[in-house]
Structures are given as C-alpha cells and as structure tokens.
Short mmCIF file of C-alpha atoms and ligand atoms in Angstrom, two decimals:
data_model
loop_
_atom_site.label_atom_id
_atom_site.label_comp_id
_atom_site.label_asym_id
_atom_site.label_seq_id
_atom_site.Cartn_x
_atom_site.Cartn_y
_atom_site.Cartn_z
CA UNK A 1 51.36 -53.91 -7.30
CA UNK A 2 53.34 -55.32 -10.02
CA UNK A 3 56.03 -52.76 -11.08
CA UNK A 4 56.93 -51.30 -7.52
CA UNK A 5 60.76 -50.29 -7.59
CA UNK A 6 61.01 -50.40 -11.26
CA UNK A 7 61.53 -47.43 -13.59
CA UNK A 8 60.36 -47.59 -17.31
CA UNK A 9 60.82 -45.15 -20.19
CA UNK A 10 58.08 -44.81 -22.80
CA UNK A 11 58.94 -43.00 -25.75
CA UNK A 12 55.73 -40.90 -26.88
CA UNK A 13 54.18 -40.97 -23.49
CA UNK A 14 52.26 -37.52 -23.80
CA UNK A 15 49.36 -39.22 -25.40
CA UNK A 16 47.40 -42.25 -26.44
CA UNK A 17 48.35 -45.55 -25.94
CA UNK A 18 52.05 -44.42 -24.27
CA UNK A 19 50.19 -42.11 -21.97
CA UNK A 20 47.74 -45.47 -21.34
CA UNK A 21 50.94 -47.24 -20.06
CA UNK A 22 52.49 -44.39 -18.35
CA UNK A 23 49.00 -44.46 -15.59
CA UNK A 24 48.87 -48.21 -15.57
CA UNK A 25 52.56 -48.57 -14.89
CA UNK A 26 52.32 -45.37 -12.36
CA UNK A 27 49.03 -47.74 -10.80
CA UNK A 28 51.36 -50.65 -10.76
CA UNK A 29 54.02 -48.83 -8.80
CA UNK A 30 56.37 -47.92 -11.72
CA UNK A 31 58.28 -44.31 -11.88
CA UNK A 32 58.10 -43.30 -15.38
CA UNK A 33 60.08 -40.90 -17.76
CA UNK A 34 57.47 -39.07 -19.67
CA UNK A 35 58.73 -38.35 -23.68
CA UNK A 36 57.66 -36.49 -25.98
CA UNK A 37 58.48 -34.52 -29.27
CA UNK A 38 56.06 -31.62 -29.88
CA UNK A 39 52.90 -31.78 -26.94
CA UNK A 40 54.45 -30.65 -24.10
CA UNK A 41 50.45 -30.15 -22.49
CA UNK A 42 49.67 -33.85 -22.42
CA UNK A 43 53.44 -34.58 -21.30
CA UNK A 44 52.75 -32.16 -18.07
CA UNK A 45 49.39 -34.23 -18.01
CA UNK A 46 50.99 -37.69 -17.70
CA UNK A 47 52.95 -36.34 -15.35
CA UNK A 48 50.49 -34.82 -13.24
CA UNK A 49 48.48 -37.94 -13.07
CA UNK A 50 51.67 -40.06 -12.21
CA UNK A 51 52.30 -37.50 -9.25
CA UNK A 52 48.48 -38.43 -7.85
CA UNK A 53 49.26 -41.92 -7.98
CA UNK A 54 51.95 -41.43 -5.39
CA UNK A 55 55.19 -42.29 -8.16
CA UNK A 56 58.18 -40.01 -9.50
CA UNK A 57 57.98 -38.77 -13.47
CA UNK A 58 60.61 -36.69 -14.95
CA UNK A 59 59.96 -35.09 -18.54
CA UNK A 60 62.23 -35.28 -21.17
CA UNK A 61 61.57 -33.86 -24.56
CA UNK A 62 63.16 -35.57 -27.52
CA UNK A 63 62.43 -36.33 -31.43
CA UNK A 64 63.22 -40.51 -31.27
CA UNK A 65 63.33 -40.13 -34.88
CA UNK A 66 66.86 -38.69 -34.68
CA UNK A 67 69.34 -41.43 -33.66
CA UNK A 68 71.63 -38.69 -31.01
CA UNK A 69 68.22 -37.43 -29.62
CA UNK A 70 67.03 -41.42 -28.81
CA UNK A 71 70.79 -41.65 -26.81
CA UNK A 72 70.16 -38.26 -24.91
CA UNK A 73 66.74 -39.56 -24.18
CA UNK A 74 67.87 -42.42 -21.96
CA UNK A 75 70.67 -40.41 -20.44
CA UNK A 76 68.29 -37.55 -19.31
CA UNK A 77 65.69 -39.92 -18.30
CA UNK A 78 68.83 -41.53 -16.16
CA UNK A 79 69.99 -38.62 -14.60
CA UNK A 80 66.54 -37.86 -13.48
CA UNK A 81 65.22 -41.06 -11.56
CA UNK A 82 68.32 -43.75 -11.89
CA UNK A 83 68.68 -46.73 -13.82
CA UNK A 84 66.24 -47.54 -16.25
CA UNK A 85 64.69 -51.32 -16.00
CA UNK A 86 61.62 -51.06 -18.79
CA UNK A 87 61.96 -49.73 -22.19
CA UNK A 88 58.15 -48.95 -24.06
CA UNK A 89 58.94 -47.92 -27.63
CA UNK A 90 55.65 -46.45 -28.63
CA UNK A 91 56.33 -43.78 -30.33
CA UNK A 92 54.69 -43.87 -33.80
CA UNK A 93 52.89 -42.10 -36.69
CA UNK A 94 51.35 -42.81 -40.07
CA UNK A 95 50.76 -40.54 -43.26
CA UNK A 96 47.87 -42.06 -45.22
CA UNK A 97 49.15 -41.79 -49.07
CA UNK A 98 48.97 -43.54 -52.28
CA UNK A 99 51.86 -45.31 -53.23
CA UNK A 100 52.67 -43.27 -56.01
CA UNK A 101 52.05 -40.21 -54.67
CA UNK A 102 54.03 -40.67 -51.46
CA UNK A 103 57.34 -38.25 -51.13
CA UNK A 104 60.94 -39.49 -50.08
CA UNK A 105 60.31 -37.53 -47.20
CA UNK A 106 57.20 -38.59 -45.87
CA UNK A 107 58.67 -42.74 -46.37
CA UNK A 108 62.10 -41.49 -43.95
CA UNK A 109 59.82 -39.79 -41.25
CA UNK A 110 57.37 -42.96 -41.02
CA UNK A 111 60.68 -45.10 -40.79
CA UNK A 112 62.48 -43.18 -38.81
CA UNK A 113 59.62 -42.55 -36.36
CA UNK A 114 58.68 -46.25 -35.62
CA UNK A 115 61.58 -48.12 -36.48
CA UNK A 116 64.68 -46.76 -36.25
CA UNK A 117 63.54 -44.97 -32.93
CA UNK A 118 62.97 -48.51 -31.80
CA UNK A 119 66.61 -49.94 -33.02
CA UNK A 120 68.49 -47.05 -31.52
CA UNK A 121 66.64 -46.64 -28.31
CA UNK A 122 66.84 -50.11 -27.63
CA UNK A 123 70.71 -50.59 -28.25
CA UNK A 124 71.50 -47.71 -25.83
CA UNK A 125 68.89 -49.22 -23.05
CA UNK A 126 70.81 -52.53 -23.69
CA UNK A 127 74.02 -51.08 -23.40
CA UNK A 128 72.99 -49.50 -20.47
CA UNK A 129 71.50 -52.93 -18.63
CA UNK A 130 74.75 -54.39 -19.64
CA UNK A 131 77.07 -51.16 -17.65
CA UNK A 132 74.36 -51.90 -14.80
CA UNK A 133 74.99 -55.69 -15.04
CA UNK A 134 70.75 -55.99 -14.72
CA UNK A 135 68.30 -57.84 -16.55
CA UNK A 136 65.38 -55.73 -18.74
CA UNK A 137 62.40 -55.36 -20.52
CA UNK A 138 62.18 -53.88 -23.98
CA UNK A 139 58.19 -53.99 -25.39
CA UNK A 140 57.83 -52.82 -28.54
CA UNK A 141 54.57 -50.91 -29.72
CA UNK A 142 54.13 -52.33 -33.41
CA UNK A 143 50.16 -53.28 -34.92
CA UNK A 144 48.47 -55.41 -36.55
CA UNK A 145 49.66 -54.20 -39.49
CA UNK A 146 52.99 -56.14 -38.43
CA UNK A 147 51.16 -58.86 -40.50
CA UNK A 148 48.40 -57.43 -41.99
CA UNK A 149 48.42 -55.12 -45.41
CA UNK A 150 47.10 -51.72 -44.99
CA UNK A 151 46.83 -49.74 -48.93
CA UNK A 152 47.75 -46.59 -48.78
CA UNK A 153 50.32 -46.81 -45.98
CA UNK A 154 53.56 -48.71 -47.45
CA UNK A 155 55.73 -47.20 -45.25
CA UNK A 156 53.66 -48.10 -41.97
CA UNK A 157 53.09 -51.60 -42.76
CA UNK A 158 57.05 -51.54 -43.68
CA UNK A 159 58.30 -49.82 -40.55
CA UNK A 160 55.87 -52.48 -38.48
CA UNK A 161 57.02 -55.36 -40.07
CA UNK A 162 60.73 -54.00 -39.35
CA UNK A 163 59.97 -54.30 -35.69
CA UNK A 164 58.73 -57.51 -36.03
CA UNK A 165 61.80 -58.94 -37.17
CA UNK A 166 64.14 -56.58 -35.14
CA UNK A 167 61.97 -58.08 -32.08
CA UNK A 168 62.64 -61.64 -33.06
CA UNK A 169 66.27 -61.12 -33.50
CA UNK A 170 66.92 -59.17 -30.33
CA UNK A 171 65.04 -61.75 -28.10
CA UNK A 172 67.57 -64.08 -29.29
CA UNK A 173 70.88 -61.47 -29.06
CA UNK A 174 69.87 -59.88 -25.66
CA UNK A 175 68.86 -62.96 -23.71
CA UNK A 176 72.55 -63.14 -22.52
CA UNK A 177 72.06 -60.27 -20.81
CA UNK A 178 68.53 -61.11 -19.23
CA UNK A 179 66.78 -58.56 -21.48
CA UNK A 180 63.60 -60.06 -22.76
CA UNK A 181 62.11 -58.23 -25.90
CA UNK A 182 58.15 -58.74 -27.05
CA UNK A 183 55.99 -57.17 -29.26
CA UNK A 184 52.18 -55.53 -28.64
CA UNK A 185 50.90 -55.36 -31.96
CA UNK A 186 47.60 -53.57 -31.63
CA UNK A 187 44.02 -52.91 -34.25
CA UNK A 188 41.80 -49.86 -33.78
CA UNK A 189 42.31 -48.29 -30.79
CA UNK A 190 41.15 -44.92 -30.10
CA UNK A 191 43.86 -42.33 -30.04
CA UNK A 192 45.64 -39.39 -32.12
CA UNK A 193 46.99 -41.21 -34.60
CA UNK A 194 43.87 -42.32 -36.40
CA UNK A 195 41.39 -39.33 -34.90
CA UNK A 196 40.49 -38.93 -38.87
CA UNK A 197 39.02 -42.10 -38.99
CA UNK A 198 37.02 -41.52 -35.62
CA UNK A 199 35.36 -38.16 -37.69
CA UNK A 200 34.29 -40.21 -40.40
CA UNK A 201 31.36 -42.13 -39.78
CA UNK A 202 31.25 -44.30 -43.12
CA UNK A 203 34.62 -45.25 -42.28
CA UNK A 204 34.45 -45.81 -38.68
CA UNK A 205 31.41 -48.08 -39.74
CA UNK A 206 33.22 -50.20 -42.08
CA UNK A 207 36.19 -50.86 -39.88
CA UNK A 208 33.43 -51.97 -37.14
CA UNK A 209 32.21 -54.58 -39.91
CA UNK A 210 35.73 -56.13 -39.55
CA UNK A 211 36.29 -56.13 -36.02
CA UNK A 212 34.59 -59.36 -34.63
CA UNK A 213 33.97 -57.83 -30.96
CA UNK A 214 32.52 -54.66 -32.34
CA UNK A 215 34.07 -52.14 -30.74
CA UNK A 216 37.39 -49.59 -30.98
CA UNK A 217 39.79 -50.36 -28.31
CA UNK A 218 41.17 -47.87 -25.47
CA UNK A 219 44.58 -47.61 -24.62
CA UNK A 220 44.12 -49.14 -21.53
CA UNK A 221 43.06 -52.22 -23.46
CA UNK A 222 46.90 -52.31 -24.02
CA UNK A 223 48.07 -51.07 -20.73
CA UNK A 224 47.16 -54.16 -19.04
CA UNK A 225 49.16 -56.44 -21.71
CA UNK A 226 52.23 -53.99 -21.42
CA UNK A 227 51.69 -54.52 -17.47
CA UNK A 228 51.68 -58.18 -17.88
CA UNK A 229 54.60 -58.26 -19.84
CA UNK A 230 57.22 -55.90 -17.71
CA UNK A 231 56.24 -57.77 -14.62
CA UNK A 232 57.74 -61.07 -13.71
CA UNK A 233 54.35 -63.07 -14.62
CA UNK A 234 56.64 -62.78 -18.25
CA UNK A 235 59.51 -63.69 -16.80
CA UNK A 236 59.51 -66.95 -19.69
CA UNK A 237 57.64 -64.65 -22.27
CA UNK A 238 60.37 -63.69 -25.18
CA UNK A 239 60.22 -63.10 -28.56
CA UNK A 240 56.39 -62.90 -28.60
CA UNK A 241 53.72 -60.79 -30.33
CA UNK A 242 50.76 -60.29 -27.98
CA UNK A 243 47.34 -59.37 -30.36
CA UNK A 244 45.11 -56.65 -28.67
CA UNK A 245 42.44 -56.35 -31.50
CA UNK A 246 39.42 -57.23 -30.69
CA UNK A 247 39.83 -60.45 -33.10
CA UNK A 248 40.53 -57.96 -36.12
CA UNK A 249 43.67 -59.82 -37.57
CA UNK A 250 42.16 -63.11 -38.44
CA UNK A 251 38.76 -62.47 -39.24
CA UNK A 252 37.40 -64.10 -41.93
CA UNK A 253 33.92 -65.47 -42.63
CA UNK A 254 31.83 -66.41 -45.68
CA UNK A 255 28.19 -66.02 -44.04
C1 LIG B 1 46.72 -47.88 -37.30
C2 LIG B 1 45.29 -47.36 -37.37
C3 LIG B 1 44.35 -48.44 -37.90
C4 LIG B 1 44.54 -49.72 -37.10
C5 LIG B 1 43.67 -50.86 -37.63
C6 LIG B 1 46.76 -49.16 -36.53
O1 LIG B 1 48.05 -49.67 -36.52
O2 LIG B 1 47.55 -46.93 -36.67
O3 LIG B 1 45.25 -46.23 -38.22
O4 LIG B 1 43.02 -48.00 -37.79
O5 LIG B 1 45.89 -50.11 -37.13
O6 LIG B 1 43.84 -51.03 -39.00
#
C-alpha cells in the first residue's frame, strides 16, 4: 500500500473521477474526506465503499465555489480525521455555450467552480502544512483543454488554463514548505460532466475518430496517476502536467 497513514481531501468526491480517487486512495490505505455540493447519495456511496476497504471517511458538504465555504471545508475535514497531508482539487463543471450567447453568470460559476476553488482551497491546505510544519501534496484536476481549444466553452478552457499557470507558480512558491503541486490534465473520460455527449451517438463517434487508442477513459484511468503522484514514487515530481488521454492532445495525422 502506498498511502497508508495519510489523509487526503478531494473536493467533488461524490462522483466521477473524485469518487475514482477516493476508492483508489481508500485501496492504497488513504482516509479520505468525502466533498460534495449538491449529491449527498453518491457522497454516502464513497463513503460506504471507503468503510469496506477497511479506512476512515468523514463527509463534509460544501460549495468550493464560494471562497469561506473552501476554508470551512478543510477545517471540518480536520476536525473529523486530523491533519490533512493530500489535497485533490477536482471539483469541476462546464456549460456548453456559444460565445456570444454565454451570460455573466454562467462565465463566474465555471470560474469560480474550477479555479478559484483550486486557489483558495489550496492556500488554506498550505497554510495549514505550514501550522503543522509537514510537507504536502496538492494535485490539481485540470484537462486537456489546459492546452487544447474547446468552441463553445470559453470559460472552461479559461478556468483550465488558470490552473495551469496557478500550478506552475505554486510548485515554485510552496516548495519551501515541502508541498509539491502537479497537474492531471485529463480527455474523455466517462463521467457526469459530459453524460450528454455519452447519449449522443454521432458525437460520441466523432470524438472516438480523435482519440488515437479508441476508447473513453474511466476514472480509474486517473486514479492510478493521482496514486502515483501523492505517494513518495513523486517525491522529485513538481510542477508537472501528467496527460491521461488516450493520446487525444497531440493527435494529428494526414493519412
Ligand atoms: C471535458 C469533456 C470533454 C473532454 C475531451 C474534458 O475536459 O470535460 O467534456 O469531452 O475534455 O474534450
């Protein structure tokens, strides 16, 4: 086991690719605080299957989108197992619009959702790693669409490309205090967030056209990277953005 004695938080962990790492981390021997913001069901799931796997999880329910709610989160998740050594920000959603169409609100959600969730979060976790005079791991859930354009979804590609950057910077800032900071940046994988894609076969069918190992990834496709890099095989690994996309990023072919 890779993770036994450590404790991680992963914002968003009620379903998809958080609730992916929330089992493999459980597997790995990691006690987990379980977040979520509106699906309280597949927070009590994570949970339960944590609980079979023989590790603590404690629930805390929290909109990461609202700066106060991202420093309650990490205080609640404190009081219920102890000090917190891995932060997973995950927690993210997209609103497929046209650029010209797309409302001030919808842009601050999409922002505020994936990026400034990630900025807060992490300067409370590294405050808190500094009180406990510990090292850390902070790995951020961005996408491919850190690099890659994606019409229709400004704000996404914006908010992804924030955390690139934010990453970057922070594996520079925090290395003082033994906090290393990396970046999963995933392509299709199966989950809520793009379930309208999955109904649509045309769609579903074109995206497979661009994926050079022809298939949709599973969360647990990025488990086992988030794994890798909160155990000490990453001890030397800062700064980074680890792929998972089935070769979707840089595909490009004339014949
Ligand atoms: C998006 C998905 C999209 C995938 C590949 C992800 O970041 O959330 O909607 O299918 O990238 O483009």
């Amino acid at each position: 086991m890779r993770l036994e004695g450590k404790t991680a938080l992963i914002t968003g962990s009620d379903q998809g690719i958080g609730q992916g790492i929330a089992i493999r981390f459980a597997q790995e021997g990691a006690n987990v605080v379980v977040n979520y913001r509106r699906n309280e069901k597949g927070a009590e799931e994570t949970k339960t299957r944590i609980e079979q796997l023989g590790r603590h999880a404690a629930i805390v329910q929290a909109d990461v989108s609202q700066v106060a709610e991202t420093r309650r989160l990490l205080r609640d998740g404190i009081k219920a197992l102890g000090p917190v050594d891995i932060l997973v920000n995950n927690a993210g959603m997209e609103i497929n619009a046209d650029f010209v169409d797309v409302t001030e609100e919808d842009y601050r959600r999409v922002i505020d959702t994936n990026m400034t969730s990630a900025f807060f979060l992490t300067q409370e976790f590294a405050r808190h790693r500094r009180e406990e005079k510990r090292p850390g791991r902070v790995i951020n859930i961005s996408s491919v669409h850190e690099e890659l354009p994606f019409p229709h979804f400004t704000a996404y590609v914006m908010s992804k490309a924030g955390m690139k950057l934010m990453m970057r910077n922070l594996a520079i800032e925090l290395a003082p205090l033994g906090i290393t900071v990396n970046n999963i940046a995933p392509g299709a994988i199966e989950t809520p967030i793009n379930r309208k894609l999955f109904e649509n076969k045309e769609l579903l069918d074109a995206l497979m056209e661009n994926i050079p190992l022809k298939r949709i990834g599973k969360p647990e496709d990025v488990a086992g990277i988030a794994v890798f890099l909160a155990s000490s095989d990453a001890d030397y690994v800062t700064g980074a953005s680890i792929f998972v996309d089935g070769g979707l990023l840089w595909n490009y072919s004339e014949q």
